XYZ file of C-alpha atoms in Angstrom:
534
model
C 37.274 -5.420 -92.235
C 34.275 -3.929 -93.985
C 35.978 -3.796 -97.383
C 37.423 -6.308 -99.802
C 40.788 -5.510 -101.389
C 41.362 -6.364 -105.036
C 44.644 -8.269 -105.536
C 47.404 -6.370 -107.249
C 46.966 -3.013 -105.504
C 50.330 -1.992 -104.016
C 50.676 -1.337 -100.312
C 52.445 1.978 -100.987
C 50.256 4.320 -103.016
C 51.420 7.832 -103.770
C 47.997 9.268 -104.634
C 44.632 7.540 -104.417
C 41.437 8.924 -105.924
C 38.370 7.857 -103.969
C 35.445 7.845 -106.394
C 32.454 8.263 -104.058
C 29.163 6.949 -105.421
C 25.703 8.290 -104.668
C 24.564 5.050 -103.044
C 26.911 4.138 -100.196
C 29.751 6.589 -99.857
C 28.568 9.902 -98.431
C 30.282 9.395 -95.079
C 33.706 9.201 -93.488
C 32.628 7.463 -90.300
C 33.510 3.765 -90.618
C 33.855 3.866 -94.418
C 36.009 1.031 -95.784
C 37.067 3.124 -98.805
C 38.453 5.891 -96.597
C 40.082 3.350 -94.281
C 41.808 1.606 -97.164
C 43.137 4.893 -98.540
C 44.260 6.053 -95.094
C 46.317 2.883 -94.671
C 47.740 2.661 -98.168
C 48.124 6.126 -99.709
C 50.349 9.085 -98.984
C 47.760 11.478 -100.411
C 44.014 11.086 -100.931
C 41.674 12.834 -103.376
C 38.054 12.279 -102.263
C 35.909 12.808 -105.367
C 32.163 13.151 -105.738
C 30.876 13.262 -109.292
C 27.434 14.541 -110.292
C 26.738 12.121 -113.125
C 24.330 13.595 -115.719
C 22.893 10.094 -116.154
C 21.301 10.423 -112.714
C 19.103 13.271 -113.914
C 17.748 11.776 -117.147
C 14.318 10.207 -117.583
C 13.359 6.749 -116.329
C 13.461 3.820 -118.740
C 9.774 3.304 -119.535
C 7.786 6.433 -118.685
C 10.484 9.117 -118.865
C 9.919 10.386 -115.344
C 12.860 12.274 -113.781
C 15.289 9.870 -112.094
C 16.048 12.240 -109.234
C 13.311 14.377 -107.725
C 13.596 17.575 -105.710
C 13.485 16.039 -102.225
C 16.185 13.443 -102.832
C 18.357 15.985 -104.617
C 18.077 18.426 -101.707
C 18.918 15.601 -99.291
C 21.900 14.607 -101.435
C 23.214 18.169 -101.694
C 22.971 18.529 -97.904
C 24.878 15.266 -97.557
C 27.625 16.358 -99.944
C 28.047 19.655 -98.099
C 28.211 17.843 -94.752
C 30.817 15.448 -96.142
C 32.960 18.327 -97.400
C 32.726 20.068 -94.005
C 33.775 16.880 -92.198
C 36.665 16.303 -94.581
C 37.914 19.860 -94.102
C 37.789 19.361 -90.346
C 39.860 16.207 -90.821
C 42.546 17.936 -92.867
C 41.247 17.233 -96.370
C 38.376 18.382 -98.585
C 35.901 16.999 -101.106
C 36.567 17.505 -104.805
C 33.296 17.937 -106.682
C 32.882 17.594 -110.421
C 30.036 17.342 -112.911
C 30.271 14.899 -115.814
C 30.548 11.227 -116.693
C 32.549 9.553 -113.885
C 34.961 7.735 -116.186
C 35.801 10.985 -117.960
C 36.145 12.940 -114.714
C 38.405 10.270 -113.192
C 40.508 10.145 -116.358
C 40.912 13.920 -116.392
C 42.022 13.930 -112.750
C 44.549 11.165 -113.380
C 46.032 13.253 -116.207
C 46.017 16.440 -114.138
C 47.659 14.925 -111.059
C 50.137 12.727 -112.888
C 51.028 10.621 -109.855
C 47.836 8.665 -109.225
C 48.573 5.055 -108.294
C 45.079 3.792 -107.528
C 41.384 4.577 -107.771
C 39.090 3.136 -105.114
C 35.318 2.847 -104.879
C 32.468 0.802 -103.425
C 30.858 -1.815 -105.625
C 27.122 -1.608 -106.235
C 24.490 -3.953 -107.663
C 22.243 -1.785 -109.866
C 23.035 -2.386 -113.557
C 23.478 1.332 -114.292
C 25.947 1.639 -111.396
C 27.856 -1.399 -112.591
C 28.084 0.150 -116.040
C 29.673 3.241 -114.486
C 32.087 1.031 -112.534
C 33.131 -0.757 -115.719
C 33.775 2.607 -117.366
C 35.979 3.724 -114.464
C 37.866 0.392 -114.505
C 38.395 0.667 -118.268
C 39.881 4.173 -118.098
C 42.115 3.117 -115.196
C 43.309 0.108 -117.160
C 44.113 2.286 -120.159
C 46.083 4.679 -117.937
C 47.889 1.900 -116.003
C 46.240 2.833 -112.691
C 45.289 0.115 -110.225
C 41.702 -0.263 -108.958
C 40.611 -1.145 -105.428
C 36.981 -1.971 -104.648
C 35.034 -2.465 -101.427
C 31.702 -4.017 -100.576
C 30.181 -1.938 -97.812
C 26.500 -1.203 -98.389
C 24.938 -4.244 -96.710
C 24.744 -5.609 -93.182
C 26.149 -8.988 -94.193
C 29.166 -8.869 -96.474
C 28.633 -10.537 -99.830
C 31.523 -12.941 -99.149
C 30.082 -14.021 -95.796
C 26.717 -15.258 -97.093
C 26.082 -18.948 -96.378
C 25.555 -19.675 -100.080
C 28.274 -20.843 -102.427
C 27.187 -18.339 -105.055
C 24.539 -15.631 -105.414
C 22.805 -17.878 -107.949
C 21.878 -20.061 -104.969
C 20.362 -17.189 -103.020
C 16.876 -18.301 -101.902
C 13.944 -16.708 -103.698
C 11.986 -16.516 -100.431
C 13.014 -13.974 -97.801
C 12.350 -16.209 -94.779
C 14.737 -18.862 -96.093
C 17.405 -16.193 -96.622
C 16.877 -14.683 -93.169
C 17.063 -17.992 -91.330
C 20.215 -18.975 -93.196
C 22.145 -15.772 -92.519
C 20.972 -15.562 -88.910
C 22.156 -19.092 -88.141
C 25.166 -19.448 -90.442
C 26.327 -15.926 -91.280
C 28.155 -13.253 -89.330
C 28.107 -9.477 -89.280
C 31.606 -8.052 -89.584
C 32.741 -5.611 -86.879
C 32.604 -1.929 -87.702
C 35.761 -0.026 -88.482
C 37.225 2.502 -86.030
C 36.555 6.196 -86.432
C 38.928 8.256 -88.558
C 39.790 11.553 -86.878
C 42.457 12.700 -89.311
C 42.796 12.125 -93.030
C 45.686 12.128 -95.458
C 45.735 15.457 -97.346
C 45.371 16.211 -101.032
C 48.687 16.068 -102.941
C 50.634 19.293 -102.281
C 51.148 21.721 -105.118
C 48.565 19.983 -107.305
C 46.575 23.155 -107.806
C 43.452 21.046 -107.504
C 40.297 23.153 -107.315
C 37.751 21.556 -105.002
C 34.904 22.708 -107.263
C 31.503 24.116 -106.308
C 28.582 22.015 -105.104
C 25.858 22.715 -107.678
C 22.502 24.190 -106.798
C 19.241 22.369 -107.569
C 18.608 24.849 -110.376
C 21.960 24.010 -111.973
C 20.802 20.394 -112.025
C 17.464 21.433 -113.563
C 15.465 20.974 -110.358
C 13.717 23.329 -107.987
C 14.525 23.528 -104.303
C 11.475 22.048 -102.529
C 9.504 23.886 -99.896
C 9.459 21.921 -96.644
C 5.912 20.984 -95.644
C 5.409 21.361 -91.864
C 3.275 18.191 -91.862
C 6.171 16.020 -93.041
C 6.983 12.833 -91.140
C 10.596 13.299 -92.270
C 11.630 16.919 -91.599
C 15.326 16.010 -91.598
C 18.376 17.086 -93.579
C 20.964 14.957 -95.318
C 24.457 14.286 -94.047
C 26.409 11.938 -91.820
C 26.188 14.419 -88.944
C 22.385 14.390 -89.048
C 22.315 10.600 -89.465
C 24.359 10.009 -86.311
C 22.251 12.541 -84.422
C 19.089 10.731 -85.517
C 20.425 7.404 -84.298
C 21.448 8.971 -81.003
C 17.946 10.431 -80.603
C 16.016 7.295 -81.548
C 18.134 4.873 -79.526
C 19.708 6.634 -76.595
C 17.839 9.900 -75.964
C 14.247 8.654 -76.276
C 14.433 4.821 -76.133
C 12.005 4.887 -79.069
C 13.735 1.821 -80.501
C 12.398 -0.257 -77.612
C 8.841 0.110 -78.947
C 9.640 0.112 -82.673
C 7.670 -3.053 -83.483
C 4.536 -1.592 -81.885
C 4.811 1.840 -83.520
C 6.356 1.037 -86.931
C 3.001 1.088 -88.728
C 2.326 4.649 -87.633
C 1.531 7.364 -90.147
C 2.001 10.764 -88.495
C 5.119 12.180 -86.868
C 8.848 11.545 -86.824
C 9.351 8.866 -84.192
C 6.889 6.137 -85.153
C 9.776 4.502 -87.067
C 13.552 4.809 -87.235
C 13.581 6.983 -90.410
C 17.112 5.713 -91.102
C 16.344 4.771 -94.714
C 17.192 8.117 -96.428
C 20.643 8.168 -94.821
C 21.195 4.499 -95.625
C 20.195 5.106 -99.248
C 22.970 7.646 -99.884
C 25.517 6.050 -97.577
C 25.502 8.567 -94.728
C 24.877 5.699 -92.320
C 26.324 2.194 -92.282
C 23.948 -0.737 -91.635
C 26.736 -2.369 -89.645
C 26.971 0.637 -87.368
C 23.209 0.466 -86.754
C 23.637 -3.227 -85.913
C 26.502 -2.463 -83.545
C 24.416 0.169 -81.775
C 21.472 -2.230 -81.525
C 23.675 -4.823 -79.844
C 25.078 -2.183 -77.500
C 21.546 -1.003 -76.665
C 20.403 -4.562 -76.010
C 23.372 -5.120 -73.726
C 23.018 -1.874 -71.783
C 19.242 -1.278 -71.746
C 16.869 -3.885 -73.149
C 16.570 -6.554 -75.793
C 13.094 -7.298 -77.092
C 11.098 -7.906 -80.265
C 11.399 -4.240 -81.204
C 15.190 -4.148 -81.125
C 15.295 -7.377 -83.122
C 12.824 -5.957 -85.638
C 15.225 -3.186 -86.617
C 17.721 -5.873 -87.616
C 14.900 -7.774 -89.337
C 14.247 -4.728 -91.536
C 17.961 -4.333 -92.284
C 17.903 -7.945 -93.454
C 15.052 -7.122 -95.853
C 17.229 -4.351 -97.254
C 20.141 -6.780 -97.620
C 17.897 -9.330 -99.274
C 16.745 -6.935 -101.978
C 20.357 -5.887 -102.609
C 21.407 -9.492 -103.126
C 18.311 -10.248 -105.214
C 19.319 -7.298 -107.389
C 22.803 -8.778 -107.722
C 21.343 -12.192 -108.585
C 18.837 -11.083 -111.204
C 20.284 -7.862 -112.630
C 18.126 -6.328 -115.362
C 15.298 -8.766 -114.698
C 14.430 -6.591 -111.716
C 13.020 -4.070 -114.215
C 11.344 -6.493 -116.643
C 7.571 -6.136 -117.011
C 7.242 -9.909 -116.480
C 9.246 -9.723 -113.276
C 11.353 -12.471 -111.776
C 8.691 -15.092 -112.472
C 8.493 -14.368 -116.210
C 4.729 -13.990 -115.807
C 2.686 -12.272 -118.520
C -0.043 -10.047 -117.071
C -2.178 -7.740 -119.268
C -1.197 -4.544 -117.449
C -3.010 -1.365 -118.443
C -1.257 1.891 -119.280
C -4.165 4.274 -118.698
C -2.586 7.682 -118.046
C -5.824 9.127 -116.631
C -5.889 6.460 -113.933
C -2.162 6.883 -113.324
C -2.461 10.658 -112.987
C -5.320 10.293 -110.504
C -3.190 7.864 -108.478
C -0.004 9.931 -108.449
C -1.833 13.200 -107.703
C -3.897 11.764 -104.838
C -7.340 12.145 -106.362
C -8.542 8.556 -106.694
C -11.528 9.156 -104.423
C -10.145 6.584 -101.965
C -9.020 8.752 -99.033
C -6.385 6.429 -97.570
C -4.688 6.127 -100.967
C -4.975 9.841 -101.674
C -3.547 10.856 -98.299
C -0.453 8.708 -98.852
C 0.096 9.881 -102.411
C -0.206 13.541 -101.411
C 2.259 13.035 -98.574
C 4.728 11.581 -101.073
C 4.235 14.400 -103.576
C 4.627 17.124 -100.964
C 7.435 15.660 -98.832
C 9.217 12.857 -100.700
C 8.344 10.451 -97.896
C 5.696 7.826 -97.232
C 5.406 5.212 -94.500
C 6.068 1.570 -95.263
C 2.402 0.844 -94.559
C 1.378 3.471 -97.081
C 3.791 2.203 -99.745
C 2.383 -1.309 -99.531
C -1.161 -0.032 -99.844
C -0.738 2.369 -102.747
C 1.313 -0.236 -104.645
C -1.426 -2.815 -104.187
C -4.051 -0.281 -105.267
C -2.175 0.600 -108.469
C -1.443 -2.982 -109.492
C -4.469 -4.896 -108.170
C -7.339 -2.401 -108.077
C -6.369 -0.284 -111.091
C -4.483 -3.008 -112.974
C -1.804 -0.562 -114.119
C 1.711 -1.477 -115.218
C 3.658 -1.855 -111.979
C 6.587 0.008 -113.551
C 4.507 3.199 -113.631
C 4.357 3.137 -109.840
C 7.961 2.011 -109.428
C 9.241 4.835 -111.615
C 7.071 7.407 -109.799
C 8.599 6.237 -106.518
C 12.037 6.310 -108.180
C 11.442 9.961 -108.960
C 10.034 11.180 -105.664
C 11.232 9.066 -102.746
C 13.868 10.769 -100.612
C 15.079 7.300 -99.583
C 14.960 5.670 -102.998
C 17.076 2.548 -103.265
C 16.970 0.790 -106.638
C 16.926 -2.784 -105.351
C 14.438 -2.169 -102.526
C 12.079 -0.071 -104.633
C 11.849 -2.325 -107.667
C 11.998 -5.484 -105.547
C 9.076 -4.302 -103.445
C 7.046 -3.325 -106.502
C 7.595 -6.757 -108.036
C 6.523 -8.270 -104.730
C 3.338 -6.164 -104.666
C 2.579 -6.952 -108.307
C 2.794 -10.694 -107.600
C 5.753 -11.310 -109.916
C 8.640 -11.042 -107.473
C 10.054 -12.963 -104.535
C 6.982 -14.478 -102.980
C 5.337 -17.867 -103.421
C 1.891 -16.440 -102.611
C -0.379 -15.382 -105.462
C -3.540 -13.288 -105.739
C -2.637 -11.244 -102.686
C -4.274 -7.881 -102.440
C -4.793 -5.180 -99.843
C -8.308 -4.165 -98.892
C -7.980 -0.372 -98.926
C -10.891 0.271 -96.572
C -9.896 -2.332 -94.020
C -6.310 -1.135 -94.073
C -7.404 2.455 -93.553
C -9.639 1.492 -90.641
C -6.977 -0.767 -89.109
C -4.134 1.741 -89.249
C -5.933 5.089 -89.269
C -8.974 4.095 -87.259
C -10.063 7.611 -86.353
C -9.140 9.090 -89.736
C -6.572 11.550 -88.396
C -4.015 10.724 -91.098
C -6.526 11.200 -93.909
C -7.624 14.569 -92.556
C -3.931 15.494 -92.136
C -3.298 15.213 -95.890
C -6.784 15.525 -97.423
C -8.037 18.706 -95.760
C -11.143 18.905 -97.941
C -12.451 15.966 -95.870
C -11.622 17.488 -92.479
C -15.311 18.029 -91.699
C -15.977 14.279 -91.644
C -15.347 12.903 -88.187
C -13.911 9.555 -87.169
C -13.369 6.569 -89.420
C -16.212 7.560 -91.739
C -13.676 9.756 -93.533
C -12.367 6.598 -95.225
C -15.650 6.072 -97.099
C -17.238 9.474 -97.825
C -19.269 8.044 -100.719
C -21.302 5.991 -98.207
C -22.495 9.061 -96.275
C -25.921 10.564 -96.723
C -26.330 13.797 -98.632
C -27.164 15.530 -95.357
C -23.996 14.225 -93.687
C -21.853 15.315 -96.619
C -23.451 18.741 -96.680
C -22.915 19.139 -92.946
C -19.239 18.201 -93.466
C -18.896 20.714 -96.345
C -18.086 17.898 -98.764
C -19.562 17.695 -102.251
C -18.656 14.477 -104.069
C -17.236 15.033 -107.544
C -16.891 18.708 -106.690
C -14.750 19.241 -103.591
C -13.643 15.582 -103.547
C -13.958 12.867 -106.217
C -15.944 9.662 -106.064
C -13.802 6.520 -106.219
C -12.341 5.838 -109.666
C -12.757 2.130 -108.960
C -14.784 0.093 -106.466
C -13.598 -3.252 -105.126
C -16.290 -5.687 -103.971
C -14.425 -6.598 -100.783
C -14.705 -3.026 -99.519
C -18.384 -3.570 -98.727
C -17.417 -5.802 -95.811
C -16.146 -2.674 -94.048
C -18.758 -0.122 -95.065
C -22.517 0.238 -94.846
C -22.805 1.076 -98.524
C -25.679 -0.591 -100.317
C -24.386 -3.137 -102.835
C -26.791 -1.897 -105.508
C -24.947 1.420 -105.763
C -28.264 3.239 -105.996
C -27.009 6.364 -104.300
C -25.496 7.071 -100.897
C -26.925 5.204 -97.959
C -28.582 7.275 -95.284
C -26.736 6.735 -92.057
C -28.742 7.252 -88.931
C -27.830 10.099 -86.677
C -28.543 8.023 -83.589
C -27.057 4.843 -82.229
C -23.466 3.686 -81.908
C -20.605 4.870 -84.080
C -20.136 3.077 -87.381
C -16.363 3.225 -87.017
C -15.362 -0.426 -86.455
C -13.276 -1.534 -83.544
C -9.803 -2.810 -84.255
C -10.214 -5.920 -86.380
C -8.828 -9.158 -84.990
C -6.764 -9.522 -88.174
C -4.974 -6.199 -87.792
C -1.500 -6.574 -89.189
C -2.378 -9.129 -91.875
C -0.932 -7.446 -94.913
C -2.543 -9.235 -97.812
C -6.025 -10.372 -98.728
C -6.451 -13.331 -101.057
C -9.107 -13.813 -103.706
C -10.448 -16.941 -101.994
C -10.025 -15.648 -98.463
C -12.851 -14.900 -96.072
C -10.857 -11.933 -94.804
C -11.890 -9.497 -97.532
């Protein structure tokens, strides 16, 4: 079973309200909450609540908690869920308001509710909502049933006696669960659902528009690497395409650091983040693919990434609010800056470092950024600019279509050097990373069109070009494109810029290209202060 039943819930339930959260419930297919209700209740009321708390400002910098791309994806997912429920003989009840109040009002209205069921989550704000729902149910003498269904490995199947013993290093966690843990089998498909209680007069309620939630409906950018819609239907179609129609999964490890296009990576994360897709179903399909077609490093690497997602979930459960503390999990005091001019340049993609700017513009215009890009822009904000890591984490919280609290804040702590990693002083070299992963500069020109006249890898370092080269490329530094807002000394290893900074170097028009060949250390993520690899 995917779910865990709370003792005391009766086998015969007249009416069950399924409180569906925004994080792991926007599906019917193999959902333990729906399966429990189907087995135990005569009538089911699937409920999705638009909690006003989800649309307030973030804790430290008052950025919106839910941006336009994620909201559009969520609304698509809610509509798809309602359509699927109607096809299965039910519907989705939608309400706006605090979940505990909405649930309490429904219990009063229906009169015969025996149980309320929901998935448990790990984020502190979600747990606060869960406590509120449990409290109102206790006051109204209604039983509560909870499931754990958002991770690949069930919380109760981890090879640790308690989450307090969860390793603080990912590799130790991965090796333990791979050798001692087990992935539970997926649940069967539900084709028909128990109906709403007859004669209840229950209005299903409208799905709000973005404007009603004080957001604008985003315009889809044709350059987006994620031109997909929300919903379980789309999620299953994506998996079918990536695994079975194209065999793209068989080369995932080789292509996962791509930057342009849809199929360089799985793109499952937005559907996982809102619960349209179960990690256990992905795992089942991987095992089926390996059995029927091929098993290789790429198919394993999809599971490897699901384990990273699990790990951050369990780290969130272990540390709670410390995930958001400026000192991080290591209680380390770092004199972070809070320079809003630097932050605005970073978030708007005008740092003068093309690889950073291209990634930040992609995020702003589409709500998506590759994993490679996220690691780089996080390192740039924390290590090159020295800004408070929470500024970047909360900007991602706002904009990412696939935002997951534990993964986002866990990764930012990791990048800032105060999270789950024994290594210190790690830092990305922006120029080397750009040349390693966008060697010809196509990605930069894709998102920074003012540099489209600069050919090849030289687009990563426009400040090193001669005045004649810039003029020929229709680029004017500090006019059409800014000079870098910061310069890191290690960049000079990958440019021909004179260390004196006495003006742009004149690159010869003859001779071989200055775009370097693939470096032998391609794929090394971090660069250390004492390392020769700068």
